[in-house]
XYZ file of N, CA and C in Angstrom:
483
model
N -50.465 -3.636 -21.461
C -50.099 -4.676 -20.521
C -48.599 -5.006 -20.629
N -48.103 -5.156 -21.842
C -46.694 -5.447 -22.052
C -45.824 -4.284 -21.591
N -46.321 -3.085 -21.805
C -45.577 -1.896 -21.391
C -45.419 -1.854 -19.870
N -46.447 -2.248 -19.156
C -46.390 -2.271 -17.687
C -45.356 -3.303 -17.232
N -45.341 -4.475 -17.864
C -44.369 -5.507 -17.506
C -42.942 -5.042 -17.797
N -42.762 -4.386 -18.940
C -41.437 -3.863 -19.290
C -41.000 -2.810 -18.281
N -41.932 -1.946 -17.873
C -41.623 -0.897 -16.889
C -41.263 -1.504 -15.531
N -42.002 -2.530 -15.102
C -41.704 -3.200 -13.832
C -40.335 -3.889 -13.891
N -40.050 -4.522 -15.031
C -38.757 -5.184 -15.189
C -37.623 -4.163 -15.147
N -37.827 -3.028 -15.779
C -36.817 -1.968 -15.770
C -36.600 -1.441 -14.351
N -37.697 -1.271 -13.590
C -37.573 -0.802 -12.200
C -36.821 -1.817 -11.345
N -37.110 -3.113 -11.533
C -36.397 -4.144 -10.782
C -34.911 -4.143 -11.125
N -34.617 -4.026 -12.410
C -33.211 -3.970 -12.829
C -32.513 -2.743 -12.262
N -33.227 -1.616 -12.238
C -32.657 -0.391 -11.686
C -32.388 -0.536 -10.191
N -33.337 -1.132 -9.455
C -33.137 -1.351 -8.020
C -31.962 -2.301 -7.774
N -31.881 -3.349 -8.586
C -30.776 -4.301 -8.437
C -29.438 -3.636 -8.754
N -29.413 -2.813 -9.791
C -28.196 -2.097 -10.160
C -27.780 -1.127 -9.058
N -28.748 -0.422 -8.461
C -28.439 0.482 -7.346
C -27.878 -0.293 -6.162
N -28.462 -1.454 -5.890
C -27.989 -2.273 -4.773
C -26.555 -2.748 -5.019
N -26.277 -3.200 -6.235
C -24.936 -3.686 -6.567
C -23.919 -2.556 -6.479
N -24.267 -1.395 -7.023
C -23.347 -0.256 -6.963
C -23.147 0.217 -5.529
N -24.209 0.197 -4.732
C -24.077 0.576 -3.323
C -23.133 -0.355 -2.584
N -23.270 -1.661 -2.847
C -22.367 -2.629 -2.221
C -20.931 -2.410 -2.682
N -20.753 -2.113 -3.962
C -19.417 -1.855 -4.493
C -18.798 -0.631 -3.828
N -19.574 0.445 -3.693
C -19.056 1.641 -3.034
C -18.742 1.380 -1.566
N -19.557 0.584 -0.898
C -19.275 0.246 0.499
C -17.986 -0.569 0.599
N -17.798 -1.509 -0.321
C -16.563 -2.304 -0.312
C -15.342 -1.432 -0.565
N -15.462 -0.491 -1.500
C -14.349 0.419 -1.777
C -14.053 1.267 -0.553
N -15.091 1.802 0.081
C -14.912 2.661 1.250
C -14.265 1.891 2.396
N -14.740 0.669 2.653
C -14.148 -0.102 3.752
C -12.711 -0.504 3.437
N -12.425 -0.814 2.168
C -11.044 -1.150 1.797
C -10.129 0.053 1.998
N -10.592 1.233 1.606
C -9.780 2.438 1.797
C -9.605 2.755 3.281
N -10.659 2.553 4.080
C -10.536 2.800 5.517
C -9.562 1.818 6.154
N -9.590 0.566 5.722
C -8.644 -0.394 6.305
C -7.211 -0.082 5.868
N -7.023 0.371 4.617
C -5.684 0.792 4.183
C -5.219 1.993 4.992
N -6.140 2.915 5.261
C -5.803 4.097 6.050
C -5.420 3.694 7.473
N -6.114 2.721 8.038
C -5.786 2.268 9.388
C -4.442 1.534 9.414
N -4.097 0.827 8.335
C -2.791 0.168 8.283
C -1.665 1.190 8.217
N -1.955 2.350 7.671
C -0.950 3.403 7.530
C -1.149 4.500 8.568
N -1.732 4.156 9.719
C -2.099 5.175 10.701
C -0.900 5.888 11.313
N 0.269 5.299 11.284
C 1.417 5.895 11.967
C 2.220 6.839 11.076
N 1.755 7.091 9.882
C 2.508 7.953 8.971
C 1.835 9.307 8.882
N 2.639 10.336 9.015
C 2.117 11.694 8.858
C 3.197 12.544 8.233
N 2.783 13.698 7.722
C 3.754 14.584 7.103
C 4.572 15.271 8.179
N 5.843 15.543 7.905
C 6.658 16.248 8.890
C 6.170 17.681 9.041
N 6.469 18.259 10.207
C 6.062 19.638 10.473
C 6.664 20.582 9.468
N 5.867 21.503 8.997
C 6.348 22.435 7.985
C 7.134 23.544 8.657
N 8.176 24.001 7.998
C 8.986 25.091 8.521
C 10.232 24.618 9.225
N 10.327 23.338 9.542
C 11.527 22.823 10.197
C 12.297 21.988 9.187
N 13.568 22.262 9.080
C 14.409 21.511 8.154
C 15.229 20.517 8.964
N 15.128 19.247 8.593
C 15.793 18.204 9.364
C 16.582 17.312 8.431
N 17.494 16.564 9.024
C 18.275 15.628 8.224
C 17.406 14.436 7.855
N 17.923 13.589 6.962
C 17.158 12.445 6.480
C 16.751 11.485 7.582
N 17.658 11.253 8.541
C 17.346 10.323 9.623
C 16.276 10.892 10.541
N 16.359 12.194 10.838
C 15.378 12.817 11.721
C 14.006 12.873 11.078
N 13.964 13.081 9.776
C 12.675 13.145 9.084
C 11.968 11.806 9.188
N 12.702 10.711 9.008
C 12.110 9.387 9.100
C 11.548 9.097 10.477
N 12.249 9.548 11.520
C 11.765 9.319 12.878
C 10.532 10.152 13.173
N 10.514 11.383 12.673
C 9.366 12.248 12.936
C 8.137 11.820 12.153
N 8.343 11.296 10.965
C 7.194 10.920 10.147
C 6.479 9.722 10.743
N 7.245 8.763 11.258
C 6.635 7.543 11.772
C 6.230 7.678 13.237
N 5.390 8.649 13.536
C 4.836 8.804 14.872
C 3.337 8.582 14.805
N 2.800 8.083 15.912
C 1.362 7.872 15.945
C 0.632 9.197 15.981
N -0.554 9.201 15.392
C -1.384 10.386 15.450
C -2.837 9.962 15.355
N -3.706 10.853 15.820
C -5.130 10.592 15.759
C -5.625 10.846 14.358
N -6.279 9.863 13.781
C -6.777 10.002 12.422
C -8.253 9.628 12.420
N -9.075 10.562 12.004
C -10.504 10.301 11.970
C -10.821 9.394 10.797
N -11.816 8.547 10.981
C -12.256 7.712 9.877
C -13.191 8.545 9.021
N -12.755 8.829 7.810
C -13.571 9.614 6.899
C -14.475 8.693 6.110
N -15.676 9.180 5.858
C -16.611 8.417 5.056
C -16.483 8.779 3.586
N -15.869 9.921 3.285
C -15.728 10.360 1.907
C -14.598 9.581 1.233
N -14.921 8.909 0.153
C -13.964 8.046 -0.532
C -12.802 8.847 -1.111
N -13.087 10.003 -1.670
C -12.026 10.800 -2.286
C -11.037 11.322 -1.246
N -11.541 11.695 -0.066
C -10.648 12.161 1.004
C -9.763 11.009 1.474
N -10.356 9.828 1.634
C -9.573 8.655 2.036
C -8.512 8.314 0.995
N -8.893 8.371 -0.266
C -7.943 8.070 -1.330
C -6.797 9.072 -1.348
N -7.103 10.336 -1.119
C -6.051 11.361 -1.081
C -5.111 11.129 0.098
N -5.666 10.782 1.271
C -4.828 10.511 2.449
C -3.908 9.323 2.206
N -4.468 8.259 1.660
C -3.677 7.054 1.430
C -2.583 7.323 0.407
N -2.919 8.061 -0.640
C -1.913 8.399 -1.648
C -0.785 9.211 -1.040
N -1.125 10.165 -0.190
C -0.110 11.003 0.463
C 0.773 10.153 1.379
N 0.163 9.247 2.142
C 0.932 8.409 3.061
C 1.846 7.439 2.309
N 1.350 6.869 1.229
C 2.166 5.950 0.437
C 3.340 6.690 -0.186
N 3.101 7.911 -0.655
C 4.218 8.671 -1.240
C 5.248 9.027 -0.175
N 4.816 9.304 1.056
C 5.760 9.564 2.152
C 6.599 8.314 2.416
N 5.950 7.149 2.477
C 6.684 5.901 2.692
C 7.665 5.636 1.556
N 7.225 5.867 0.334
C 8.092 5.624 -0.817
C 9.302 6.540 -0.787
N 9.108 7.794 -0.381
C 10.225 8.730 -0.314
C 11.205 8.368 0.797
N 10.734 7.693 1.840
C 11.603 7.302 2.952
C 12.441 6.067 2.632
N 12.045 5.267 1.659
C 12.677 3.968 1.458
C 14.017 4.007 0.754
N 14.390 5.124 0.150
C 15.614 5.184 -0.663
C 15.595 4.090 -1.719
N 14.468 3.933 -2.331
C 14.217 2.888 -3.314
C 14.590 3.428 -4.684
N 15.901 3.445 -4.984
C 16.380 4.000 -6.244
C 16.240 2.961 -7.347
N 15.551 3.353 -8.401
C 15.384 2.483 -9.551
C 16.052 3.111 -10.763
N 16.570 2.267 -11.607
C 17.060 2.765 -12.880
C 15.849 3.175 -13.708
N 16.074 4.050 -14.665
C 14.971 4.560 -15.480
C 14.257 3.428 -16.219
N 15.025 2.454 -16.691
C 14.431 1.332 -17.425
C 13.524 0.496 -16.522
N 13.998 0.203 -15.304
C 13.189 -0.582 -14.373
C 11.950 0.181 -13.935
N 12.097 1.487 -13.739
C 10.952 2.299 -13.346
C 9.893 2.310 -14.452
N 10.325 2.457 -15.694
C 9.378 2.430 -16.814
C 8.707 1.068 -16.942
N 9.483 0.002 -16.718
C 8.924 -1.345 -16.795
C 7.879 -1.560 -15.696
N 8.177 -1.102 -14.481
C 7.222 -1.231 -13.378
C 5.969 -0.404 -13.644
N 6.143 0.805 -14.172
C 4.991 1.654 -14.483
C 4.119 1.003 -15.560
N 4.748 0.447 -16.596
C 3.992 -0.227 -17.653
C 3.263 -1.454 -17.121
N 3.922 -2.227 -16.247
C 3.294 -3.402 -15.657
C 2.069 -3.013 -14.842
N 2.199 -1.942 -14.063
C 1.068 -1.476 -13.264
C -0.075 -1.006 -14.160
N 0.244 -0.268 -15.222
C -0.797 0.222 -16.124
C -1.486 -0.931 -16.852
N -0.730 -1.955 -17.226
C -1.330 -3.131 -17.857
C -2.259 -3.838 -16.878
N -1.814 -3.964 -15.626
C -2.640 -4.601 -14.601
C -3.950 -3.851 -14.411
N -3.876 -2.527 -14.308
C -5.084 -1.722 -14.103
C -5.995 -1.798 -15.321
N -5.430 -1.721 -16.514
C -6.273 -1.776 -17.716
C -6.935 -3.142 -17.868
N -6.213 -4.227 -17.554
C -6.827 -5.558 -17.604
C -7.940 -5.690 -16.582
N -7.726 -5.152 -15.387
C -8.753 -5.214 -14.351
C -9.995 -4.443 -14.780
N -9.791 -3.246 -15.325
C -10.931 -2.444 -15.776
C -11.652 -3.110 -16.939
N -10.922 -3.696 -17.877
C -11.588 -4.370 -18.992
C -12.344 -5.601 -18.511
N -11.815 -6.289 -17.497
C -12.548 -7.416 -16.926
C -13.840 -6.950 -16.282
N -13.807 -5.807 -15.613
C -15.031 -5.288 -15.011
C -16.054 -4.913 -16.076
N -15.583 -4.336 -17.157
C -16.505 -3.869 -18.193
C -17.009 -5.023 -19.050
N -16.116 -5.874 -19.531
C -16.489 -6.893 -20.510
C -16.646 -8.288 -19.920
N -16.384 -8.457 -18.647
C -16.466 -9.764 -17.983
C -15.627 -10.798 -18.728
N -14.445 -10.383 -19.140
C -13.561 -11.239 -19.918
C -12.418 -11.692 -19.025
N -12.528 -12.902 -18.475
C -11.492 -13.379 -17.555
C -10.618 -14.460 -18.184
N -10.540 -14.480 -19.528
C -9.752 -15.501 -20.198
C -8.266 -15.172 -20.222
N -7.916 -13.893 -20.120
C -6.512 -13.516 -20.157
C -5.822 -13.947 -18.869
N -4.528 -14.213 -18.978
C -3.789 -14.603 -17.787
C -3.598 -13.391 -16.878
N -3.612 -13.652 -15.608
C -3.508 -12.588 -14.623
C -2.072 -12.089 -14.533
N -1.938 -10.792 -14.378
C -0.626 -10.176 -14.206
C -0.542 -9.717 -12.760
N 0.512 -10.091 -12.074
C 0.654 -9.716 -10.675
C 1.810 -8.761 -10.476
N 1.701 -7.980 -9.437
C 2.747 -7.023 -9.100
C 3.068 -7.215 -7.626
N 4.305 -7.595 -7.335
C 4.708 -7.852 -5.968
C 6.003 -7.110 -5.695
N 5.968 -6.268 -4.683
C 7.164 -5.533 -4.282
C 7.381 -5.823 -2.808
N 8.548 -6.348 -2.475
C 8.863 -6.633 -1.083
C 9.883 -5.627 -0.583
N 9.614 -5.112 0.582
C 10.566 -4.223 1.232
C 11.122 -4.966 2.432
N 12.416 -4.918 2.575
C 13.066 -5.613 3.673
C 13.592 -4.571 4.637
N 13.181 -4.686 5.891
C 13.630 -3.747 6.909
C 14.614 -4.476 7.818
N 15.775 -3.920 7.991
C 16.819 -4.534 8.799
C 16.911 -3.782 10.115
N 16.769 -4.530 11.215
C 16.895 -3.946 12.544
C 18.358 -4.066 12.955
N 19.020 -2.941 13.125
C 20.453 -2.954 13.427
C 20.743 -3.344 14.869
N 19.735 -3.319 15.725
C 19.962 -3.680 17.125
C 20.018 -5.189 17.318
N 19.474 -5.953 16.388
C 19.493 -7.406 16.485
C 20.745 -7.909 15.771
N 21.612 -8.633 16.499
C 22.851 -9.110 15.864
C 22.550 -10.202 14.840
N 23.306 -10.172 13.768
C 23.149 -11.200 12.743
C 23.948 -12.434 13.136
N 23.798 -13.474 12.357
C 24.518 -14.708 12.646
C 26.024 -14.495 12.524
N 26.427 -13.708 11.540
C 27.856 -13.420 11.357
C 28.404 -12.632 12.549
N 27.615 -11.687 13.080
C 28.046 -10.925 14.255
C 28.232 -11.839 15.461
N 27.303 -12.752 15.657
C 27.385 -13.672 16.797
C 28.608 -14.577 16.659
N 28.855 -15.081 15.453
C 30.035 -15.925 15.235
C 31.319 -15.147 15.489
N 31.371 -13.908 15.013
C 32.556 -13.083 15.195
C 32.807 -12.822 16.681
N 31.750 -12.481 17.428
C 31.906 -12.241 18.879
C 32.338 -13.512 19.601
N 31.753 -14.644 19.230
C 32.133 -15.911 19.855
C 33.597 -16.238 19.571
N 34.012 -15.988 18.345
C 35.401 -16.248 17.973
C 36.345 -15.368 18.781
N 35.990 -14.099 18.971
C 36.821 -13.191 19.758
C 36.898 -13.635 21.211
N 35.771 -14.068 21.769
C 35.756 -14.530 23.165
C 36.652 -15.753 23.326
N 36.555 -16.690 22.401
C 37.379 -17.902 22.479
C 38.856 -17.556 22.343
N 39.196 -16.660 21.419
C 40.595 -16.265 21.236
C 41.149 -15.571 22.473
N 40.378 -14.710 23.117
C 40.864 -14.029 24.326
C 41.058 -15.014 25.465
N 40.185 -15.995 25.586
C 40.340 -16.987 26.653
C 41.548 -17.884 26.390
N 41.768 -18.209 25.135
C 42.932 -19.036 24.814
C 44.234 -18.281 25.061
N 44.235 -16.979 24.785
C 45.428 -16.169 25.022
C 45.703 -16.036 26.515
N 44.668 -15.990 27.330
C 44.842 -15.859 28.775
C 45.444 -17.128 29.374
N 45.165 -18.262 28.785
C 45.683 -19.535 29.314
C 47.062 -19.732 28.849
């Protein structure tokens, strides 16, 4: 009788564990698909054509049809490739010391996250990683440009009078 109860409890735990893991895999898959959709405009440049740095950036950032893959590993590979293309386009030069520090910070973050998943230990302080990229549109005049143009206009009108 006790053996039957233990077996039923084990089956319930197994079903619950399968359900939790299934939900986790679905969350991972949807997160990867949404990351892939955010990076939908990035593709590798055509092979065999050699272009300058400016032309490569323009060609890479073109829209393309991207199928939604259900395979997590394929999605992860696509996202990794797209992120590396973006990183190579940014001219984000780091000193060796800063690069090592950023790599160590990322590895600490990942190891803390994994240990929290395994041991349910959330007492340690959270480590965050934030990188901001600033894109400057050269077609939009800055405040200094507007002031300079206004000053030139006023000076030319004063000279005419």
